[in-house]
Amino acid sequence: MGCCSVTARGANLKQDGHEEVELLQTEGSRKQSETGSLSPNGGPYSISHHQATCVKHEVPDKPVLFWGKSHANLDDMILSEPIHGWEGQDIQTYGKVVRSSLIFMQIRGTHSQEIMECFLVLFPLHLLILSLDHQDRRFIYQGLLSLSGMKVFSLWTSIGHTFEISGPMIESRQISCLNSRERDLWISELQHHILEANTHYSLVYPSINILSFLLPCDSMWKKKELIRYLTSCPIRDWEGRAIQHLGNAIYLSAVQVAHTIDADFEDRLLVLFSEDLVFLSVDAEKTAVTYQGTLPINAIHIKESIAWDGRLEFQITGHMMEPILVCCSTIGDYNYLVFYLQKPEESDCAISPPPVPTVPAKYRRR
């Protein structure tokens, strides 16, 4: 994820007036009477309503100034000016800005230990992450996370007043604020809006009803509604980039898949994105969706193989992966998937391309 790297220590004044913040603190300077409570072993951090109210009344929000703009100016800029690399629908459809702050972020579970300087923006049901381009004075899109299913933990680290966010479809992120009060306000706001998001999606998309109503997805409007559901609600065992970051879903189809011709077929939802093919399964009660794997489209090939009994089948092959046989339920699904996924045959007289890089097979069988 592209971002501007910052050092954890230093206070060099930049030409545009932005100042790097000293985040490292010694153990001796750390206050023992931090607001809030921390359960043993880094458990969930909880702030009482009284504590959160006291923090808000004692320390009103102060402008975070950079690029010569006040805090309010920066919020207006996010809603009114283009964000470089923005993906998805119009940002104003996400509602008003509830809270925003300059923070430092590190993604857990990655090989890089880079600390990213970011501007964190809280909407009623989403959390927006932006990096800063100080030279051009613009924001760069780094991700939009759904609050539904998200969890918040408070952490003690060497880089400041930190909390961690995690969820069923996102990589865990450590977020360091400029002071303990800022952290407490963020945790309080996030806990409140996470609860609202969980309530909102349980009402809008009650899983026990919506999946049973939309499956089988035998009409286009059902496919569209099911895509909306999949990109808004938690998916069990999800791995890698959040589904919202794969771009707009191009097509969805209910199919049956098998690893070999002789193997038993299993029901799957196939979701086609511009660069990825995602496999999902639905439980027998149609109450939950489980992640089954992802294949990068540029690393797979399609072979048409309509069965003798008229089944609409094609085979997916690729480097270092077991062939997958896909059976479609309608001719429309079959034609669309084959047309989009099929690549032209390479000519013997054509210039030989470089070797295809090794792509580990992400699709796994349950």
XYZ file of N, CA and C in Angstrom, residues 103-362:
780
model
N -2.657 10.531 12.392
C -2.209 9.387 13.193
C -1.034 8.711 12.489
N -0.455 7.727 13.167
C 0.590 6.906 12.570
C 0.139 5.462 12.635
N 0.305 4.734 11.536
C -0.291 3.408 11.407
C 0.739 2.381 10.973
N 0.580 1.182 11.517
C 1.389 0.049 11.098
C 0.477 -1.151 10.923
N 0.588 -1.837 9.782
C -0.228 -3.017 9.514
C 0.477 -4.231 10.099
N -0.208 -4.948 10.964
C 0.370 -6.130 11.588
C 0.339 -7.311 10.634
N 1.296 -8.218 10.814
C 1.323 -9.429 10.006
C 2.012 -9.246 8.668
N 2.593 -8.060 8.407
C 3.315 -7.828 7.163
C 4.810 -7.840 7.436
N 5.592 -8.114 6.395
C 7.043 -8.158 6.553
C 7.608 -6.762 6.797
N 6.980 -5.759 6.238
C 7.460 -4.388 6.403
C 7.119 -3.860 7.786
N 8.061 -3.181 8.400
C 7.840 -2.557 9.699
C 7.652 -1.051 9.548
N 7.314 -0.620 8.353
C 7.162 0.796 8.075
C 5.982 1.391 8.833
N 6.215 2.550 9.410
C 5.155 3.284 10.086
C 4.659 4.356 9.126
N 3.346 4.358 8.874
C 2.771 5.243 7.876
C 2.090 6.428 8.539
N 2.379 7.600 8.042
C 1.678 8.796 8.478
C 0.357 8.876 7.710
N -0.744 8.907 8.418
C -2.065 8.856 7.782
C -3.016 9.869 8.409
N -4.075 10.139 7.674
C -5.184 10.927 8.196
C -6.366 9.975 8.282
N -6.851 9.758 9.499
C -7.915 8.798 9.752
C -9.246 9.538 9.834
N -10.225 9.066 9.071
C -11.515 9.753 8.978
C -12.623 8.755 9.320
N -13.419 9.095 10.316
C -14.517 8.237 10.743
C -15.840 8.746 10.187
N -16.533 7.886 9.432
C -17.897 8.127 8.988
C -18.832 7.285 9.868
N -20.137 7.480 9.780
C -21.056 6.729 10.650
C -20.894 5.214 10.569
N -20.614 4.669 9.367
C -20.535 3.216 9.208
C -19.219 2.742 8.599
N -18.280 3.665 8.357
C -17.023 3.307 7.703
C -15.854 4.087 8.296
N -14.647 3.540 8.098
C -13.412 4.191 8.528
C -12.528 4.371 7.298
N -12.203 5.615 6.990
C -11.421 5.950 5.800
C -9.974 6.206 6.191
N -9.040 5.625 5.430
C -7.608 5.803 5.676
C -6.996 6.529 4.493
N -6.348 7.648 4.767
C -5.710 8.461 3.737
C -4.254 8.689 4.103
N -3.375 8.654 3.117
C -2.006 9.099 3.329
C -1.876 10.518 2.794
N -0.754 11.166 3.081
C -0.602 12.583 2.780
C 0.523 12.813 1.774
N 0.212 13.530 0.723
C 1.208 13.971 -0.247
C 1.512 15.435 0.061
N 2.587 15.676 0.820
C 2.881 17.038 1.272
C 3.357 17.941 0.128
N 3.985 17.344 -0.881
C 4.483 18.158 -1.986
C 3.338 18.777 -2.783
N 2.335 17.964 -3.114
C 1.188 18.465 -3.871
C 0.015 18.856 -2.983
N 0.179 18.659 -1.667
C -0.875 18.996 -0.715
C -2.208 18.361 -1.092
N -2.197 17.037 -1.109
C -3.404 16.296 -1.437
C -3.426 14.993 -0.640
N -4.623 14.432 -0.511
C -4.791 13.152 0.158
C -4.717 12.021 -0.855
N -4.197 10.873 -0.413
C -4.101 9.679 -1.249
C -4.892 8.557 -0.581
N -5.786 7.965 -1.318
C -6.663 6.904 -0.792
C -5.857 5.658 -0.451
N -6.060 5.142 0.771
C -5.389 3.928 1.201
C -6.353 2.827 1.619
N -7.629 3.143 1.775
C -8.567 2.089 2.136
C -9.807 2.622 2.824
N -10.907 1.896 2.663
C -12.172 2.220 3.325
C -12.658 0.948 4.001
N -12.742 0.957 5.325
C -13.069 -0.227 6.100
C -14.491 -0.125 6.646
N -15.237 -1.197 6.511
C -16.563 -1.253 7.119
C -16.423 -1.454 8.618
N -17.220 -0.739 9.403
C -17.183 -0.890 10.855
C -17.908 -2.139 11.322
N -18.713 -2.725 10.462
C -19.462 -3.920 10.839
C -18.509 -5.068 11.161
N -18.612 -5.601 12.356
C -17.762 -6.716 12.771
C -16.386 -6.315 13.248
N -16.058 -5.030 13.230
C -14.735 -4.564 13.652
C -14.594 -4.639 15.172
N -13.355 -4.831 15.637
C -13.042 -4.844 17.063
C -11.931 -3.834 17.344
N -11.932 -3.280 18.556
C -10.949 -2.278 18.958
C -10.248 -2.753 20.218
N -8.919 -2.689 20.213
C -8.117 -3.056 21.372
C -7.162 -1.909 21.692
N -6.904 -1.699 22.964
C -5.904 -0.732 23.374
C -4.575 -1.450 23.578
N -3.473 -0.803 23.198
C -2.156 -1.416 23.290
C -1.176 -0.465 23.966
N -0.210 -1.036 24.662
C 0.933 -0.260 25.136
C 2.108 -0.606 24.233
N 2.628 0.352 23.509
C 3.759 0.125 22.617
C 4.793 1.213 22.820
N 5.923 1.036 22.163
C 7.018 2.008 22.288
C 6.830 3.211 21.380
N 5.776 3.229 20.588
C 5.607 4.335 19.634
C 4.414 5.212 19.978
N 3.993 5.187 21.236
C 2.992 6.159 21.617
C 1.691 5.555 22.099
N 0.651 6.351 22.090
C -0.667 5.989 22.593
C -1.419 5.266 21.476
N -1.495 3.953 21.597
C -1.851 3.103 20.467
C -3.083 2.259 20.754
N -3.892 2.068 19.719
C -4.948 1.068 19.759
C -4.901 0.261 18.468
N -5.556 -0.870 18.475
C -5.532 -1.770 17.321
C -6.953 -2.033 16.855
N -7.132 -2.055 15.546
C -8.415 -2.432 14.964
C -8.231 -3.722 14.179
N -9.228 -4.582 14.238
C -9.195 -5.839 13.493
C -10.621 -6.203 13.119
N -10.747 -7.124 12.203
C -12.071 -7.514 11.750
C -12.014 -8.742 10.881
N -13.172 -9.274 10.478
C -13.216 -10.518 9.710
C -12.682 -10.398 8.295
N -12.610 -9.176 7.744
C -12.150 -9.026 6.363
C -11.030 -7.990 6.228
N -10.357 -7.658 7.343
C -9.293 -6.663 7.275
C -8.072 -7.154 8.031
N -6.906 -6.687 7.594
C -5.687 -6.967 8.334
C -5.646 -6.069 9.570
N -5.120 -6.622 10.669
C -5.039 -5.845 11.901
C -4.112 -4.650 11.705
N -4.512 -3.511 12.256
C -3.731 -2.289 12.136
C -3.528 -1.662 13.505
N -2.285 -1.268 13.786
C -1.977 -0.537 15.010
C -1.984 0.951 14.688
N -2.750 1.709 15.451
C -2.919 3.140 15.209
C -2.410 3.905 16.420
N -1.430 4.778 16.214
C -0.832 5.567 17.290
C -1.312 7.007 17.199
N -1.887 7.483 18.301
C -2.378 8.856 18.380
C -1.322 9.749 19.026
N -1.577 11.058 19.002
C -0.604 12.010 19.512
C -0.597 12.080 21.029
N -1.691 11.675 21.666
C -1.747 11.687 23.122
C -2.823 10.706 23.584
N -2.867 10.469 24.896
C -3.793 9.469 25.432
C -5.243 9.906 25.289
N -5.512 11.194 25.425
C -6.893 11.661 25.303
C -7.414 11.450 23.880
N -6.552 11.724 22.896
C -6.940 11.498 21.494
C -7.267 10.025 21.273
N -6.431 9.155 21.836
C -6.693 7.713 21.705
C -8.017 7.339 22.353
N -8.272 7.865 23.564
C -9.504 7.533 24.271
C -10.745 7.991 23.496
N -10.652 9.170 22.896
C -11.780 9.666 22.102
C -12.028 8.773 20.894
N -10.950 8.335 20.247
C -11.100 7.456 19.084
C -11.735 6.125 19.478
N -11.256 5.551 20.568
C -11.811 4.264 20.998
C -13.283 4.406 21.354
N -13.622 5.487 22.063
C -15.014 5.716 22.442
C -15.907 5.862 21.214
N -15.474 6.686 20.244
C -16.265 6.899 19.026
C -16.380 5.608 18.211
N -15.269 4.879 18.089
C -15.300 3.647 17.308
C -16.226 2.611 17.931
N -16.139 2.459 19.251
C -17.022 1.497 19.909
C -18.491 1.849 19.660
N -18.813 3.124 19.751
C -20.191 3.564 19.545
C -20.667 3.278 18.115
N -19.846 3.636 17.138
C -20.271 3.486 15.741
C -20.158 2.045 15.252
N -19.281 1.251 15.836
C -19.246 -0.178 15.519
C -20.551 -0.829 15.944
N -21.024 -0.467 17.131
C -22.307 -0.982 17.605
C -23.438 -0.560 16.673
N -23.415 0.704 16.235
C -24.445 1.175 15.307
C -24.358 0.435 13.969
N -23.127 0.206 13.485
C -22.956 -0.486 12.203
C -23.464 -1.920 12.292
N -23.148 -2.606 13.383
C -23.629 -3.982 13.552
C -25.150 -4.026 13.599
N -25.735 -3.060 14.287
C -27.199 -2.994 14.358
C -27.801 -2.667 13.003
N -27.161 -1.716 12.297
C -27.664 -1.288 10.980
C -27.684 -2.453 10.001
N -26.557 -3.179 9.879
C -26.489 -4.237 8.889
C -27.321 -5.447 9.286
N -27.515 -5.661 10.601
C -28.378 -6.765 11.001
C -29.829 -6.481 10.648
N -30.191 -5.177 10.594
C -31.551 -4.808 10.212
C -31.715 -4.762 8.693
N -30.715 -4.186 8.017
C -30.803 -4.064 6.562
C -30.583 -5.399 5.880
N -29.612 -6.162 6.401
C -29.291 -7.457 5.805
C -29.359 -8.566 6.862
N -30.545 -8.913 7.353
C -30.626 -10.032 8.301
C -30.237 -11.318 7.597
N -29.094 -11.909 7.984
C -28.506 -13.006 7.214
C -29.449 -14.189 7.069
N -30.229 -14.469 8.102
C -31.096 -15.641 8.016
C -32.190 -15.447 6.979
N -32.488 -14.196 6.633
C -33.522 -13.918 5.648
C -32.943 -13.608 4.274
N -31.924 -12.744 4.230
C -31.457 -12.253 2.939
C -30.849 -13.353 2.085
N -30.054 -14.245 2.666
C -29.421 -15.286 1.874
C -30.449 -16.294 1.361
N -31.364 -16.678 2.223
C -32.385 -17.630 1.791
C -33.310 -17.022 0.748
N -33.449 -15.695 0.780
C -34.306 -15.012 -0.182
C -33.603 -14.821 -1.525
N -32.279 -14.583 -1.489
C -31.532 -14.296 -2.715
C -30.963 -15.545 -3.383
N -30.962 -16.664 -2.675
C -30.462 -17.902 -3.257
C -31.620 -18.865 -3.503
N -31.672 -19.466 -4.688
C -30.712 -19.329 -5.775
C -30.801 -17.968 -6.469
N -29.637 -17.452 -6.890
C -29.600 -16.133 -7.545
C -29.871 -16.320 -9.038
N -31.129 -16.530 -9.366
C -31.526 -16.878 -10.727
C -32.044 -15.690 -11.526
N -31.840 -14.487 -11.011
C -32.213 -13.281 -11.764
C -31.180 -12.197 -11.484
N -31.108 -11.223 -12.385
C -30.063 -10.221 -12.286
C -30.210 -9.363 -11.043
N -31.425 -9.026 -10.653
C -31.587 -8.178 -9.483
C -31.136 -8.904 -8.211
N -31.326 -10.228 -8.173
C -30.835 -10.997 -7.033
C -29.308 -10.995 -6.988
N -28.686 -11.118 -8.150
C -27.222 -11.081 -8.206
C -26.692 -9.748 -7.676
N -27.327 -8.637 -8.084
C -26.883 -7.321 -7.642
C -27.045 -7.149 -6.133
N -28.182 -7.603 -5.607
C -28.412 -7.495 -4.173
C -27.450 -8.388 -3.388
N -27.140 -9.561 -3.933
C -26.215 -10.464 -3.256
C -24.808 -9.885 -3.248
N -24.404 -9.212 -4.323
C -23.100 -8.544 -4.353
C -23.046 -7.455 -3.291
N -24.129 -6.684 -3.155
C -24.198 -5.655 -2.115
C -24.056 -6.264 -0.730
N -24.713 -7.391 -0.524
C -24.631 -8.067 0.764
C -23.204 -8.532 1.042
N -22.557 -9.154 0.058
C -21.223 -9.721 0.245
C -20.173 -8.644 0.512
N -20.371 -7.456 -0.050
C -19.390 -6.384 0.142
C -19.687 -5.539 1.373
N -20.723 -5.884 2.127
C -21.082 -5.097 3.303
C -21.038 -5.888 4.604
N -21.152 -7.197 4.525
C -21.252 -8.011 5.732
C -20.039 -8.930 5.867
N -19.729 -9.333 7.103
C -18.549 -10.181 7.336
C -18.612 -11.502 6.579
N -17.446 -11.938 6.085
C -17.300 -13.232 5.425
C -16.345 -14.067 6.271
N -16.770 -15.243 6.656
C -15.948 -16.086 7.520
C -14.649 -16.509 6.843
N -13.573 -16.577 7.641
C -12.263 -17.084 7.197
C -11.668 -16.274 6.042
N -12.050 -15.019 5.929
C -11.514 -14.209 4.828
C -10.013 -14.021 4.985
N -9.291 -14.016 3.869
C -7.843 -13.822 3.860
C -7.470 -12.771 2.825
N -6.360 -12.069 3.094
C -5.851 -11.102 2.129
C -6.580 -9.770 2.179
N -6.516 -9.047 1.056
C -7.157 -7.734 0.980
C -8.655 -7.840 1.202
N -9.195 -6.825 1.857
C -10.639 -6.804 2.081
C -11.366 -6.824 0.739
N -12.538 -7.435 0.724
C -13.274 -7.579 -0.538
C -13.619 -6.219 -1.145
N -13.780 -5.195 -0.291
C -14.066 -3.851 -0.809
C -12.895 -3.298 -1.611
N -11.688 -3.801 -1.373
C -10.503 -3.293 -2.051
C -10.202 -4.029 -3.349
N -11.022 -4.999 -3.701
C -10.829 -5.713 -4.966
C -11.467 -4.979 -6.134
N -12.109 -3.858 -5.857
C -12.791 -3.096 -6.905
C -14.262 -3.472 -6.986
N -14.904 -3.001 -8.034
C -16.320 -3.322 -8.235
C -16.473 -4.742 -8.771
N -17.413 -5.476 -8.189
C -17.684 -6.830 -8.679
C -18.309 -6.751 -10.074
N -17.759 -7.506 -11.015
C -18.235 -7.482 -12.402
C -19.401 -8.446 -12.603
N -19.322 -9.596 -11.945
C -20.347 -10.608 -12.168
C -20.359 -11.579 -10.998
N -21.512 -12.171 -10.751
C -21.656 -13.189 -9.704
C -22.460 -14.346 -10.269
N -22.049 -15.546 -9.920
C -22.753 -16.726 -10.418
C -22.701 -17.836 -9.382
N -23.803 -18.549 -9.241
C -23.837 -19.751 -8.407
C -23.426 -20.927 -9.281
N -22.345 -21.603 -8.895
C -21.801 -22.686 -9.714
C -21.534 -23.898 -8.827
N -21.108 -24.975 -9.483
C -20.594 -26.146 -8.792
C -19.166 -26.355 -9.249
N -18.283 -26.711 -8.315
C -16.874 -26.885 -8.669
C -16.379 -28.239 -8.171
N -15.377 -28.764 -8.875
C -14.709 -30.004 -8.482
C -13.246 -29.893 -8.877
N -12.381 -30.547 -8.122
C -10.959 -30.467 -8.418
C -10.535 -31.406 -9.547
N -11.220 -32.480 -9.717
C -10.950 -33.392 -10.825
C -12.284 -33.834 -11.408
N -12.222 -34.440 -12.566
C -13.454 -34.861 -13.230
C -14.209 -35.881 -12.392
N -13.480 -36.735 -11.668
C -14.121 -37.805 -10.907
C -14.554 -37.347 -9.513
N -14.174 -36.166 -9.086
C -14.500 -35.710 -7.736
C -15.939 -35.215 -7.659
N -16.460 -35.185 -6.459
C -17.816 -34.689 -6.256
C -17.842 -33.173 -6.398
N -18.927 -32.671 -6.969
C -19.090 -31.230 -7.126
C -19.557 -30.613 -5.811
N -19.124 -29.396 -5.569
C -19.511 -28.630 -4.387
C -20.096 -27.294 -4.829
N -21.137 -26.851 -4.136
C -21.769 -25.568 -4.479
C -20.872 -24.409 -4.066
N -20.753 -23.449 -4.955
C -19.940 -22.267 -4.692
C -20.597 -21.033 -5.304
N -20.288 -19.879 -4.706
C -20.583 -18.588 -5.331
C -19.291 -18.096 -5.951
N -19.358 -17.785 -7.220
C -18.197 -17.301 -7.952
C -18.380 -15.796 -8.179
N -17.464 -14.993 -7.618
C -17.561 -13.539 -7.760
C -16.383 -13.068 -8.601
N -16.704 -12.443 -9.723
C -15.695 -12.015 -10.683
C -15.370 -10.533 -10.500
N -14.087 -10.241 -10.246
C -13.581 -8.874 -10.197
C -12.640 -8.668 -11.387
N -12.184 -7.451 -11.574
C -11.352 -7.170 -12.753
C -10.033 -7.934 -12.726
N -9.513 -8.242 -11.542
C -8.219 -8.915 -11.449
C -8.273 -10.219 -10.671
N -9.392 -10.521 -10.038
C -9.468 -11.697 -9.172
C -10.776 -12.451 -9.376
N -10.711 -13.754 -9.114
C -11.883 -14.622 -9.130
C -12.010 -15.212 -7.726
N -13.076 -14.856 -7.027
C -13.253 -15.231 -5.621
C -14.269 -16.360 -5.507
N -13.922 -17.379 -4.703
C -14.791 -18.521 -4.447
C -15.346 -18.424 -3.029
N -16.647 -18.526 -2.883
C -17.314 -18.471 -1.591
C -18.275 -19.638 -1.469
N -18.573 -20.007 -0.227
C -19.585 -21.043 0.008
C -20.613 -20.519 1.002
N -21.792 -21.095 0.971
C -22.882 -20.734 1.881
C -23.278 -21.986 2.652
N -23.493 -21.842 3.967
C -23.847 -23.010 4.771
C -25.244 -23.520 4.405
N -25.549 -24.706 4.873
C -26.821 -25.358 4.502
C -28.031 -24.564 4.965
N -27.896 -23.857 6.093
C -29.017 -23.064 6.609
C -29.125 -21.694 5.932
N -28.151 -21.378 5.082
C -28.105 -20.097 4.373
C -28.099 -18.911 5.349
N -27.219 -19.042 6.353
C -27.083 -17.976 7.346
C -25.709 -17.343 7.343
N -24.720 -17.953 6.665
C -23.354 -17.422 6.701
C -22.628 -17.746 5.401
N -21.692 -16.866 5.048
C -20.859 -17.038 3.854
C -19.422 -17.283 4.305
N -18.751 -18.245 3.680
C -17.376 -18.599 4.051
C -16.462 -18.450 2.845
N -15.308 -17.886 3.096
C -14.300 -17.700 2.040
C -13.650 -19.037 1.698
N -13.515 -19.330 0.399
C -12.916 -20.575 -0.053
C -11.642 -20.364 -0.866
N -11.382 -19.168 -1.332
C -10.141 -18.930 -2.054
C -10.263 -17.876 -3.134
N -9.117 -17.452 -3.636
C -9.050 -16.444 -4.698
C -8.031 -16.874 -5.739
N -8.355 -16.680 -6.994
C -7.422 -16.929 -8.093
C -7.182 -15.634 -8.853
N -5.919 -15.250 -9.066
C -5.640 -14.072 -9.902
C -5.937 -14.388 -11.357
N -6.711 -13.546 -12.003
C -7.173 -13.843 -13.366
C -6.014 -13.929 -14.353
N -4.974 -13.113 -14.141
C -3.863 -13.133 -15.100
C -3.007 -14.386 -14.988
N -3.296 -15.276 -14.028
C -2.491 -16.485 -13.845
C -3.267 -17.756 -14.163
N -4.480 -17.618 -14.696
C -5.286 -18.805 -14.981
C -5.668 -18.847 -16.459
N -6.053 -20.033 -16.913
C -6.514 -20.247 -18.283
C -7.821 -21.038 -18.245
N -8.646 -20.833 -19.264
C -9.950 -21.469 -19.337
C -10.012 -22.402 -20.548
N -10.537 -23.587 -20.301
C -10.770 -24.540 -21.390
C -12.240 -24.931 -21.380
N -12.912 -24.710 -22.492
C -14.319 -25.090 -22.597
C -14.418 -26.612 -22.690
N -15.383 -27.170 -21.964
C -15.552 -28.630 -21.997
C -16.999 -28.989 -21.665
N -17.913 -28.655 -22.578
C -19.318 -29.000 -22.363
C -19.461 -30.518 -22.303
N -20.045 -31.005 -21.214
C -20.116 -32.451 -20.982
C -21.065 -33.117 -21.967
N -20.918 -34.434 -22.069
C -21.740 -35.198 -23.007
C -23.222 -35.137 -22.647
N -23.510 -34.933 -21.346
C -24.908 -34.885 -20.933
C -25.480 -33.467 -20.967
N -24.737 -32.549 -21.574
C -25.239 -31.199 -21.748
C -24.910 -30.228 -20.634
N -24.163 -30.662 -19.628
C -23.793 -29.751 -18.549
C -22.855 -28.661 -19.079
N -23.054 -27.459 -18.580
C -22.262 -26.311 -19.037
C -21.013 -26.201 -18.175
N -19.930 -26.778 -18.642
C -18.703 -26.873 -17.846
C -17.529 -26.204 -18.546
N -16.628 -25.680 -17.751
C -15.316 -25.256 -18.248
C -14.293 -25.564 -17.170
N -13.042 -25.655 -17.607
C -11.967 -26.031 -16.697
C -11.021 -24.852 -16.482
N -10.634 -24.628 -15.224
C -9.666 -23.588 -14.883
C -8.330 -24.256 -14.597
N -7.305 -23.833 -15.310
C -5.964 -24.364 -15.092
C -5.006 -23.204 -14.842
N -3.863 -23.516 -14.274
C -2.864 -22.500 -14.011
C -1.597 -23.126 -13.495
N -0.562 -22.326 -13.409
C 0.735 -22.812 -12.974
C 0.680 -23.198 -11.495
N 1.127 -24.392 -11.160
C 1.213 -24.881 -9.779
C -0.145 -24.861 -9.075
N -1.180 -25.259 -9.784
C -2.485 -25.414 -9.159
C -3.200 -26.596 -9.788
N -4.017 -27.247 -8.998
C -4.794 -28.372 -9.488
C -5.939 -27.858 -10.342
N -6.183 -28.448 -11.513
C -7.295 -27.992 -12.362
C -8.620 -28.030 -11.617
N -9.440 -27.032 -11.892
C -10.752 -26.921 -11.259
C -11.818 -26.980 -12.341
N -12.773 -27.868 -12.168
C -13.873 -27.984 -13.110
C -15.058 -27.189 -12.572
N -15.596 -26.290 -13.391
C -16.699 -25.412 -12.988
C -17.919 -25.751 -13.835
N -19.037 -25.965 -13.172
C -20.286 -26.266 -13.860
C -21.285 -25.145 -13.611
N -21.740 -24.480 -14.663
C -22.688 -23.374 -14.553
C -24.121 -23.890 -14.631
N -25.030 -23.128 -14.070
C -26.434 -23.543 -14.060
C -27.218 -22.989 -15.237
N -26.718 -21.909 -15.860
C -27.420 -21.313 -17.003
C -26.439 -21.024 -18.132
N -26.952 -20.988 -19.347
C -26.109 -20.681 -20.497
C -25.590 -19.251 -20.429
N -26.392 -18.349 -19.805
C -25.950 -16.967 -19.669
C -24.729 -16.853 -18.781
N -24.739 -17.537 -17.634
C -23.575 -17.529 -16.749
C -22.362 -18.130 -17.450
N -22.583 -19.227 -18.131
C -21.485 -19.912 -18.822
C -20.846 -18.997 -19.868
N -21.656 -18.396 -20.707
C -21.120 -17.547 -21.771
C -20.368 -16.348 -21.216
N -20.917 -15.729 -20.161
C -20.282 -14.530 -19.605
C -18.929 -14.874 -18.996
N -18.881 -15.920 -18.172
C -17.635 -16.275 -17.497
C -16.565 -16.727 -18.492
N -16.954 -17.564 -19.443
C -15.983 -18.039 -20.434
C -15.479 -16.878 -21.279
N -16.360 -15.998 -21.707
C -15.963 -14.855 -22.524
C -14.977 -13.962 -21.777
N -15.235 -13.708 -20.497
C -14.379 -12.789 -19.744
C -13.049 -13.434 -19.355
N -13.082 -14.715 -19.013
C -11.888 -15.366 -18.495
C -11.008 -15.978 -19.578
N -11.577 -16.269 -20.748
C -10.816 -16.953 -21.783
C -9.793 -16.027 -22.402
N -8.583 -16.534 -22.592
C -7.506 -15.761 -23.219
C -7.252 -16.330 -24.609
N -6.808 -15.500 -25.563
C -6.515 -16.004 -26.919
C -5.359 -16.988 -26.906
N -5.453 -17.967 -27.804
C -4.387 -18.953 -27.911
C -3.113 -18.281 -28.406
N -1.968 -18.695 -27.814
C -0.690 -18.132 -28.229
C -0.228 -18.812 -29.512
N 0.213 -18.021 -30.468
C 0.691 -18.543 -31.752
C 2.115 -19.059 -31.624
N 2.403 -20.142 -32.341
C 3.747 -20.716 -32.291
C 4.780 -19.768 -32.850
N 4.385 -18.911 -33.813
C 5.340 -18.021 -34.453
C 5.479 -16.699 -33.721
N 4.706 -16.525 -32.675
C 4.774 -15.264 -31.931
C 6.046 -15.216 -31.110
N 6.436 -14.014 -30.750
C 7.612 -13.839 -29.908
C 7.328 -14.453 -28.550
N 8.270 -15.252 -28.062
C 8.056 -15.937 -26.785
C 8.036 -14.935 -25.647
N 6.996 -14.963 -24.854
C 6.927 -14.058 -23.713
C 7.846 -14.538 -22.602
N 8.155 -13.681 -21.639
C 8.967 -14.131 -20.502
C 8.222 -15.184 -19.708
N 8.962 -16.009 -18.941
C 8.295 -17.070 -18.162
C 7.257 -16.498 -17.218
N 6.165 -17.227 -17.064
C 5.098 -16.785 -16.167
C 5.587 -16.926 -14.728
N 5.469 -15.878 -13.919
C 5.917 -15.990 -12.529
C 5.083 -17.000 -11.764
N 5.733 -17.611 -10.799
C 5.039 -18.603 -9.989
C 3.962 -17.936 -9.158
N 2.741 -18.421 -9.305
C 1.607 -17.886 -8.546
C 1.078 -18.988 -7.648
N 1.230 -18.858 -6.331
C 0.724 -19.918 -5.447
C -0.781 -20.051 -5.562
N -1.256 -21.282 -5.603
C -2.700 -21.521 -5.699
C -3.362 -21.127 -4.397
N -4.253 -20.161 -4.472
C -4.935 -19.693 -3.274
C -6.220 -20.460 -3.007
